[in-house]
Amino acid sequence: MREIDAKLITETVARLAVEANCLLPGDIKNRIERARTEEKWPTAQGILDKIIENYGIAERDDMPICQDTGVCCVFLRIGQDVHIAGDITEAVNEGVRRGYAEGYLRKSVVGDPLRRVNTGDNTPAMLYTELIPGDRIEITVAPKGFGSENMSRLKMLKPSDGVGGVKAFVLETVEQAGPNPCPPIVVGVGIGGTFDKAALLAKKALMRSADERSADGYYAALEDELLESINALGIGPQGFGGRTTALAVNIETMPTHIAGLPVAVNINCHVTRHKSAVI
Amino acid sequence: MERKITLPITREIARTIKSGESCLLSGVIYTARDAAHKRLVELVEKGEKLPFDIENATIYYVGPTPAKPGSVIGSAGPTTSYRMDTYSPALIAAGETGMIGKGKRGTEVVDAMKRYGAVYFAAIGGAGALLSSCIRSAKIVCYEDLGAEAVRRLVVEDLPVVAVIDSEGNNLYEEGRMAYLNA
């Protein structure tokens, strides 16, 4: 049994929150820059140039790439041979509190969904925990903006709807979202499980590198096909028209009930942020 | 080619700005998001004076990140505009002529824009660091309790925006996409 001080979790979450908000991951940068070379529509080229300029400024000036520094999603994959000394939830929240204060990040969380008073420190984090073998903790911090979160959808399809139903639902979701989620977007798709698991799969799909395809060849092909179909819609960067509507489609799946086919689509903007560390 | 516009935008100027035009805005704009809009419209409905002059005003839908020491403002890109659709017609009727945000607008907003003469611009969503560099000064006008959502008076210089919906109801989101698909 390895003992890890909860303070180490706090420090790591605080650091990752700041880094995630100011440094765009390399896979997303590569996707945007590749899309710029492939984009033929002048308006779209101009927008992509400004997006590239923007993350350059953010990196240079240590400034948030986007003012919506998000609700802070924190994924902890905890080795089952670890004992954490201290309150783990409070340790994560303290990390968020510290990172959002020290990094001059926006506090965008209200304490109650209907009475809506800002908590003032961006807590609580949206905390996800999972047990894994080993004696380490993998921490991923993913600030999630709500312009794109608001365009996300879930549907309980019938088994007979099949892959055609899934494709239609993903395309309908991107079509309805149009310019709202700040395209070019990253599309996370969760298929299977239960109502709640499908949504979580879609969120986890957004954590996967845009350069990495599904390990299952069937789904890797579906990811490529959906990306092609989305980019044929013509929505384009910021919705002004063009090819570059999506940078990647990532699909995650799990077993489900004989009677069901849950599908969730979680949308992220071009500022797809996540940063990980292992302690 | 970008069109330079010096604020304020009068109703007459608003009617000359066409959907699809790239513009650089310079002058005074005010920030407001959902919570501030709600309060402003409550004042309008009660016939009370607004905390800033709404006549010919341009409102930027933004909740910036906090300014670092020595900076004017933090990252400051647009938020999604449809959440303001409930409130915008009342503000347009009260004198607002320009709105800056991103994303679609409802027909009630477009109807008010056509009726009174107003224009809806989009700034690049997710380009908060770039847009921040165009802001020369920022001062809280009211609703400080709302934090990032407080109303701020910004002086901007060459703020890059695109006119998406003009005072005739032409819409770049529809027309730009069609032009691309038909090219």
XYZ file of C-alpha atoms in Angstrom:
462
model
C 0.000 0.000 0.000
C 1.450 3.341 -1.095
C 0.403 6.444 0.795
C -0.208 9.650 -1.152
C -0.778 12.929 0.640
C -3.970 14.632 -0.534
C -1.949 17.855 -0.795
C -0.123 16.374 -3.788
C -3.494 15.957 -5.514
C -4.331 19.587 -4.737
C -1.042 20.874 -6.157
C -1.331 18.744 -9.278
C -4.930 19.747 -10.003
C -4.066 23.437 -9.527
C -1.124 23.224 -11.922
C -3.010 21.229 -14.554
C -5.995 23.609 -14.438
C -3.778 26.564 -15.337
C -1.790 24.701 -17.983
C -4.888 23.226 -19.610
C -6.454 26.663 -19.945
C -3.425 28.377 -21.463
C -1.736 25.694 -23.584
C -3.693 24.007 -26.341
C -2.739 20.311 -26.661
C -0.472 19.403 -29.591
C -2.959 17.016 -31.207
C -5.584 19.770 -31.486
C -3.043 22.298 -32.796
C -1.919 19.788 -35.438
C -5.511 19.170 -36.478
C -6.248 22.890 -36.792
C -3.051 23.558 -38.736
C -3.668 20.628 -41.054
C -7.257 21.785 -41.588
C -5.909 25.230 -42.506
C -3.770 23.763 -45.293
C -6.679 21.680 -46.595
C -9.331 24.406 -46.334
C -10.106 25.985 -49.721
C -12.796 28.522 -48.690
C -11.234 31.984 -48.129
C -13.488 33.071 -45.224
C -12.761 29.797 -43.463
C -9.014 30.181 -44.054
C -9.129 33.634 -42.459
C -10.942 32.327 -39.364
C -8.509 29.430 -38.948
C -5.588 31.875 -39.199
C -7.071 33.927 -36.348
C -7.671 30.797 -34.262
C -4.010 29.814 -34.744
C -2.900 33.360 -33.884
C -5.096 33.223 -30.758
C -3.583 30.111 -29.216
C -0.130 31.502 -30.031
C -0.913 34.657 -28.036
C -2.346 32.591 -25.168
C 0.785 30.451 -25.014
C 3.146 33.417 -25.268
C 1.346 35.587 -22.710
C 0.281 32.813 -20.341
C -3.309 33.789 -20.894
C -6.467 31.668 -21.116
C -7.075 30.624 -24.742
C -10.792 31.240 -24.204
C -12.539 33.334 -21.553
C -14.828 30.410 -20.764
C -12.329 28.570 -18.609
C -15.106 26.125 -17.977
C -16.455 23.977 -15.265
C -13.460 21.958 -14.148
C -13.862 18.261 -14.969
C -11.371 16.170 -13.025
C -10.828 12.492 -13.735
C -8.986 10.492 -11.096
C -7.933 6.971 -11.984
C -6.810 5.681 -8.633
C -4.566 2.659 -8.234
C -6.201 0.252 -5.813
C -2.916 -0.065 -3.891
C -2.968 3.637 -3.013
C -4.094 5.065 0.291
C -4.890 8.769 0.156
C -4.167 10.655 3.361
C -6.845 13.332 3.552
C -10.233 14.151 2.017
C -9.939 13.429 -1.686
C -12.939 15.494 -2.828
C -11.823 18.482 -0.800
C -8.265 18.037 -2.120
C -9.526 18.261 -5.702
C -11.762 21.244 -4.961
C -8.901 23.034 -3.237
C -6.804 22.414 -6.355
C -9.501 23.962 -8.529
C -9.913 26.883 -6.115
C -6.168 27.544 -6.114
C -5.612 27.037 -9.846
C -8.519 29.303 -10.820
C -7.384 32.035 -8.427
C -3.651 31.911 -9.171
C -4.130 31.456 -12.911
C -6.605 34.373 -13.204
C -9.197 32.006 -14.654
C -12.906 32.809 -14.789
C -15.180 31.516 -12.065
C -18.135 30.129 -13.959
C -19.930 27.861 -11.492
C -23.241 28.599 -9.769
C -23.957 26.751 -6.541
C -27.514 25.822 -7.456
C -28.912 25.268 -10.962
C -32.091 27.298 -10.355
C -31.133 29.837 -7.692
C -27.885 30.588 -9.543
C -25.440 32.281 -7.210
C -21.811 32.063 -8.324
C -19.688 30.045 -5.894
C -16.878 32.531 -6.528
C -14.053 30.012 -6.791
C -15.172 27.719 -9.625
C -15.824 24.840 -7.233
C -17.076 22.229 -7.026
C -15.149 20.292 -9.655
C -17.029 17.741 -11.710
C -15.185 14.806 -10.194
C -15.028 11.347 -11.764
C -13.229 8.517 -10.004
C -12.283 5.102 -11.222
C -10.267 2.287 -9.641
C -7.401 0.803 -11.617
C -4.647 -1.707 -10.731
C -1.368 -0.364 -9.335
C -0.155 2.211 -6.838
C -0.384 5.436 -8.791
C -3.057 8.043 -9.521
C -3.663 9.315 -13.046
C -5.129 12.801 -12.952
C -6.754 14.479 -15.949
C -8.067 18.022 -15.725
C -10.422 19.063 -18.510
C -11.986 22.539 -18.328
C -15.321 22.318 -20.189
C -16.867 25.380 -21.769
C -20.631 25.524 -21.961
C -21.104 27.019 -25.421
C -20.364 23.543 -26.692
C -21.681 21.619 -23.680
C -25.112 23.198 -24.282
C -25.182 21.769 -27.813
C -24.684 18.181 -26.581
C -27.511 15.623 -26.747
C -28.505 12.111 -25.714
C -31.063 9.748 -27.189
C -32.253 6.281 -26.294
C -32.416 4.684 -29.747
C -34.098 1.367 -30.507
C -31.799 -1.565 -31.333
C -33.423 -1.662 -34.781
C -32.212 1.905 -35.422
C -28.716 0.409 -35.651
C -25.649 2.183 -36.946
C -27.798 4.222 -39.354
C -29.705 5.653 -36.396
C -26.480 6.518 -34.602
C -25.054 8.298 -37.652
C -28.282 10.233 -38.199
C -28.379 11.350 -34.553
C -24.747 12.530 -34.571
C -25.248 14.494 -37.797
C -28.548 15.963 -36.584
C -26.819 17.123 -33.382
C -23.991 18.848 -35.279
C -26.489 20.361 -37.739
C -28.696 21.756 -34.970
C -25.676 23.168 -33.155
C -24.522 25.006 -36.293
C -22.344 27.987 -35.349
C -23.184 27.928 -31.623
C -20.452 25.624 -30.234
C -17.614 27.582 -31.954
C -16.713 25.246 -34.811
C -14.379 23.656 -35.724
C -15.541 21.221 -33.077
C -14.435 17.905 -31.615
C -17.256 15.379 -31.367
C -17.317 12.818 -28.561
C -19.768 9.968 -29.093
C -20.761 7.431 -26.436
C -22.685 4.362 -27.554
C -24.115 1.693 -25.259
C -24.252 1.239 -21.496
C -27.131 2.940 -19.726
C -28.559 6.474 -19.979
C -25.840 7.858 -17.711
C -22.967 5.673 -18.943
C -23.523 6.765 -22.546
C -23.072 10.400 -21.506
C -19.912 9.575 -19.573
C -18.522 7.627 -22.545
C -19.101 10.651 -24.770
C -17.237 12.874 -22.307
C -14.378 10.366 -22.048
C -14.213 10.224 -25.842
C -13.269 13.929 -25.765
C -10.272 13.084 -23.547
C -8.776 10.807 -26.167
C -6.140 12.323 -28.462
C -7.551 13.530 -31.767
C -4.737 11.608 -33.448
C -5.744 8.308 -31.918
C -8.469 6.262 -33.623
C -10.651 3.707 -31.865
C -8.742 0.466 -31.199
C -11.706 -1.385 -32.716
C -11.417 -1.210 -36.512
C -15.212 -1.151 -36.923
C -15.505 1.994 -34.809
C -12.344 3.546 -36.254
C -14.001 3.323 -39.682
C -17.212 4.812 -38.254
C -15.217 7.712 -36.762
C -13.654 8.443 -40.163
C -16.993 8.183 -41.938
C -18.738 10.511 -39.471
C -15.917 13.064 -39.684
C -16.236 13.032 -43.467
C -20.040 13.428 -43.304
C -19.826 16.272 -40.770
C -17.287 18.109 -42.902
C -19.579 17.784 -45.909
C -22.299 19.781 -44.085
C -20.605 23.064 -45.042
C -21.051 24.759 -41.621
C -17.338 25.636 -41.501
C -15.264 27.545 -38.949
C -17.571 29.718 -36.804
C -20.472 28.708 -39.052
C -19.534 31.102 -41.857
C -19.247 28.241 -44.377
C -16.370 25.959 -45.255
C -15.083 22.439 -44.975
C -13.617 22.539 -41.463
C -16.640 21.910 -39.247
C -15.057 19.187 -37.098
C -11.449 18.321 -36.262
C -12.122 14.814 -34.986
C -14.858 12.344 -34.065
C -14.011 10.016 -31.179
C -16.290 7.109 -30.295
C -16.329 5.136 -27.047
C -18.605 2.155 -26.530
C -19.603 -0.423 -23.924
C -22.027 -3.344 -23.648
C -25.696 -2.500 -23.291
C -29.125 -4.082 -22.662
C -30.840 -6.282 -25.289
C -33.635 -3.695 -25.494
C -31.545 -0.560 -25.863
C -29.126 1.523 -27.914
C -28.220 4.646 -25.912
C -26.219 7.239 -27.832
C -24.774 10.463 -26.465
C -23.002 13.228 -28.332
C -20.785 15.556 -26.298
C -19.515 18.496 -28.304
C -16.319 20.407 -27.673
C -15.115 23.545 -29.420
C -11.720 24.016 -31.072
C -10.403 24.895 -27.605
C -10.478 21.237 -26.561
C -8.520 21.286 -23.329
C -7.230 18.472 -21.196
C -4.003 17.920 -19.360
C -2.876 14.834 -17.461
C -0.276 13.828 -14.905
C 0.571 10.661 -12.996
C 1.480 10.819 -9.320
C -11.254 44.163 -46.977
C -12.240 45.275 -43.500
C -14.516 48.203 -42.859
C -13.472 50.487 -40.031
C -16.370 51.625 -37.889
C -16.131 54.277 -35.208
C -18.649 53.797 -32.433
C -21.357 54.678 -31.599
C -23.391 53.080 -34.371
C -26.435 55.187 -35.100
C -29.566 53.606 -36.578
C -28.573 55.151 -39.909
C -25.096 53.621 -39.794
C -26.559 50.306 -38.664
C -28.653 50.184 -41.832
C -25.531 50.563 -44.013
C -23.744 47.540 -42.515
C -24.338 44.437 -44.605
C -24.304 40.783 -43.631
C -20.907 39.258 -44.454
C -18.956 42.485 -43.971
C -15.795 42.162 -41.887
C -15.555 45.183 -39.602
C -13.064 46.676 -37.170
C -14.859 48.457 -34.349
C -13.290 51.305 -32.395
C -14.791 53.238 -29.512
C -16.999 52.447 -26.523
C -18.938 49.222 -26.072
C -20.648 47.721 -23.041
C -20.483 44.129 -21.847
C -23.498 42.151 -20.662
C -24.454 38.481 -20.450
C -27.568 36.645 -19.307
C -27.811 37.913 -15.726
C -27.076 41.549 -16.619
C -29.550 41.451 -19.522
C -32.249 40.230 -17.160
C -31.655 43.182 -14.841
C -31.448 45.715 -17.676
C -34.713 44.549 -19.191
C -36.439 44.656 -15.792
C -35.453 48.342 -15.619
C -36.722 48.978 -19.150
C -40.027 47.318 -18.301
C -40.405 49.461 -15.179
C -39.603 52.548 -17.242
C -36.521 53.269 -15.143
C -33.228 54.746 -16.297
C -30.525 52.261 -17.308
C -27.075 52.444 -15.661
C -25.556 53.444 -19.013
C -26.848 55.220 -22.101
C -28.509 52.570 -24.263
C -29.111 55.003 -27.128
C -26.928 53.817 -30.048
C -25.097 51.452 -27.718
C -23.305 48.293 -28.796
C -23.377 45.433 -26.318
C -20.721 42.713 -26.294
C -21.808 39.375 -24.856
C -18.685 38.574 -22.882
C -17.638 37.476 -19.428
C -13.877 38.033 -19.384
C -11.320 36.234 -17.266
C -9.874 38.393 -14.464
C -7.185 40.878 -15.479
C -3.694 39.971 -14.376
C -1.794 42.743 -12.567
C -0.765 45.298 -15.172
C -3.329 44.111 -17.742
C -6.478 45.905 -18.837
C -8.596 42.764 -18.965
C -8.194 38.999 -19.291
C -9.265 36.729 -22.118
C -12.404 38.239 -23.649
C -14.147 36.328 -26.438
C -17.883 36.192 -27.133
C -20.430 33.946 -25.461
C -23.312 32.248 -27.296
C -25.957 34.800 -28.180
C -29.246 32.872 -28.229
C -29.413 33.032 -24.448
C -29.945 36.792 -24.797
C -32.786 36.384 -27.332
C -35.473 36.828 -24.685
C -34.042 40.201 -23.705
C -32.600 41.726 -26.884
C -35.847 42.971 -28.501
C -36.587 45.210 -25.485
C -33.065 46.643 -25.536
C -33.171 47.232 -29.295
C -36.476 49.062 -28.845
C -34.811 51.123 -26.099
C -31.967 52.212 -28.392
C -29.387 49.424 -28.705
C -28.028 49.301 -32.271
C -25.217 46.756 -32.128
C -24.789 43.325 -30.570
C -21.592 41.269 -30.548
C -21.720 37.565 -29.748
C -21.593 34.298 -31.617
C -24.151 31.844 -32.917
C -27.735 31.937 -34.093
C -30.447 34.452 -33.133
C -34.182 33.947 -32.830
C -36.736 35.498 -35.150
C -37.946 37.846 -32.400
C -34.486 39.460 -32.346
C -34.202 39.672 -36.133
C -37.682 41.223 -36.316
C -36.667 43.927 -33.831
C -33.412 44.547 -35.736
C -35.348 45.073 -38.974
C -37.953 47.237 -37.328
C -35.609 49.601 -35.481
C -32.319 49.288 -37.390
C -29.692 47.239 -35.595
C -26.889 44.891 -36.526
C -25.663 41.609 -35.060
C -21.929 40.950 -35.234
C -20.011 37.797 -34.420
C -16.562 37.819 -32.907
C -14.514 34.634 -33.154
C -15.666 32.263 -30.461
C -12.740 30.814 -28.573
C -10.342 33.597 -29.589
C -10.424 35.348 -26.217
C -6.694 36.051 -26.040
C -6.631 37.658 -29.491
C -9.757 39.774 -28.854
C -8.388 40.882 -25.494
C -5.496 42.603 -27.273
C -7.994 45.049 -28.880
C -9.338 46.267 -25.538
C -7.708 49.498 -24.357
C -9.632 50.059 -21.139
C -12.242 48.316 -19.021
C -14.289 49.755 -16.180
C -17.152 48.198 -14.247
C -20.330 50.244 -14.701
C -22.739 48.230 -12.537
C -23.749 44.806 -11.181
C -20.315 44.150 -9.698
C -21.900 41.360 -7.644
C -22.147 39.356 -10.876
C -18.357 39.028 -11.093
C -17.379 38.143 -14.656
C -20.955 38.983 -15.663
C -20.845 42.578 -14.399
C -21.517 45.324 -16.970
C -18.236 46.837 -18.131
C -17.517 49.852 -20.292
C -14.816 48.892 -22.751
C -12.844 51.114 -25.069
C -11.840 48.980 -28.032
C -9.572 49.610 -30.981
C -10.024 47.723 -34.227
C -12.000 44.905 -32.616
C -12.408 42.337 -35.440
C -16.017 41.254 -35.960
C -18.148 40.029 -38.833
C -21.646 41.356 -39.467
C -23.721 38.176 -39.407
C -27.295 39.482 -39.448
C -28.008 42.910 -40.888
C -30.956 45.253 -40.498
C -32.663 43.660 -43.504
C -32.464 40.219 -41.908
C -29.789 38.814 -44.224
C -27.920 36.069 -42.404
C -24.312 35.025 -43.055
C -24.819 31.709 -41.240
C -27.286 30.705 -43.953
C -25.820 32.536 -46.913
C -22.114 31.807 -46.215
C -22.819 28.129 -45.930
C -24.928 28.080 -49.100
C -22.249 29.979 -51.010
C -19.631 27.452 -49.909
C -21.803 24.449 -50.758
C -22.719 25.864 -54.158
C -19.185 26.930 -55.059
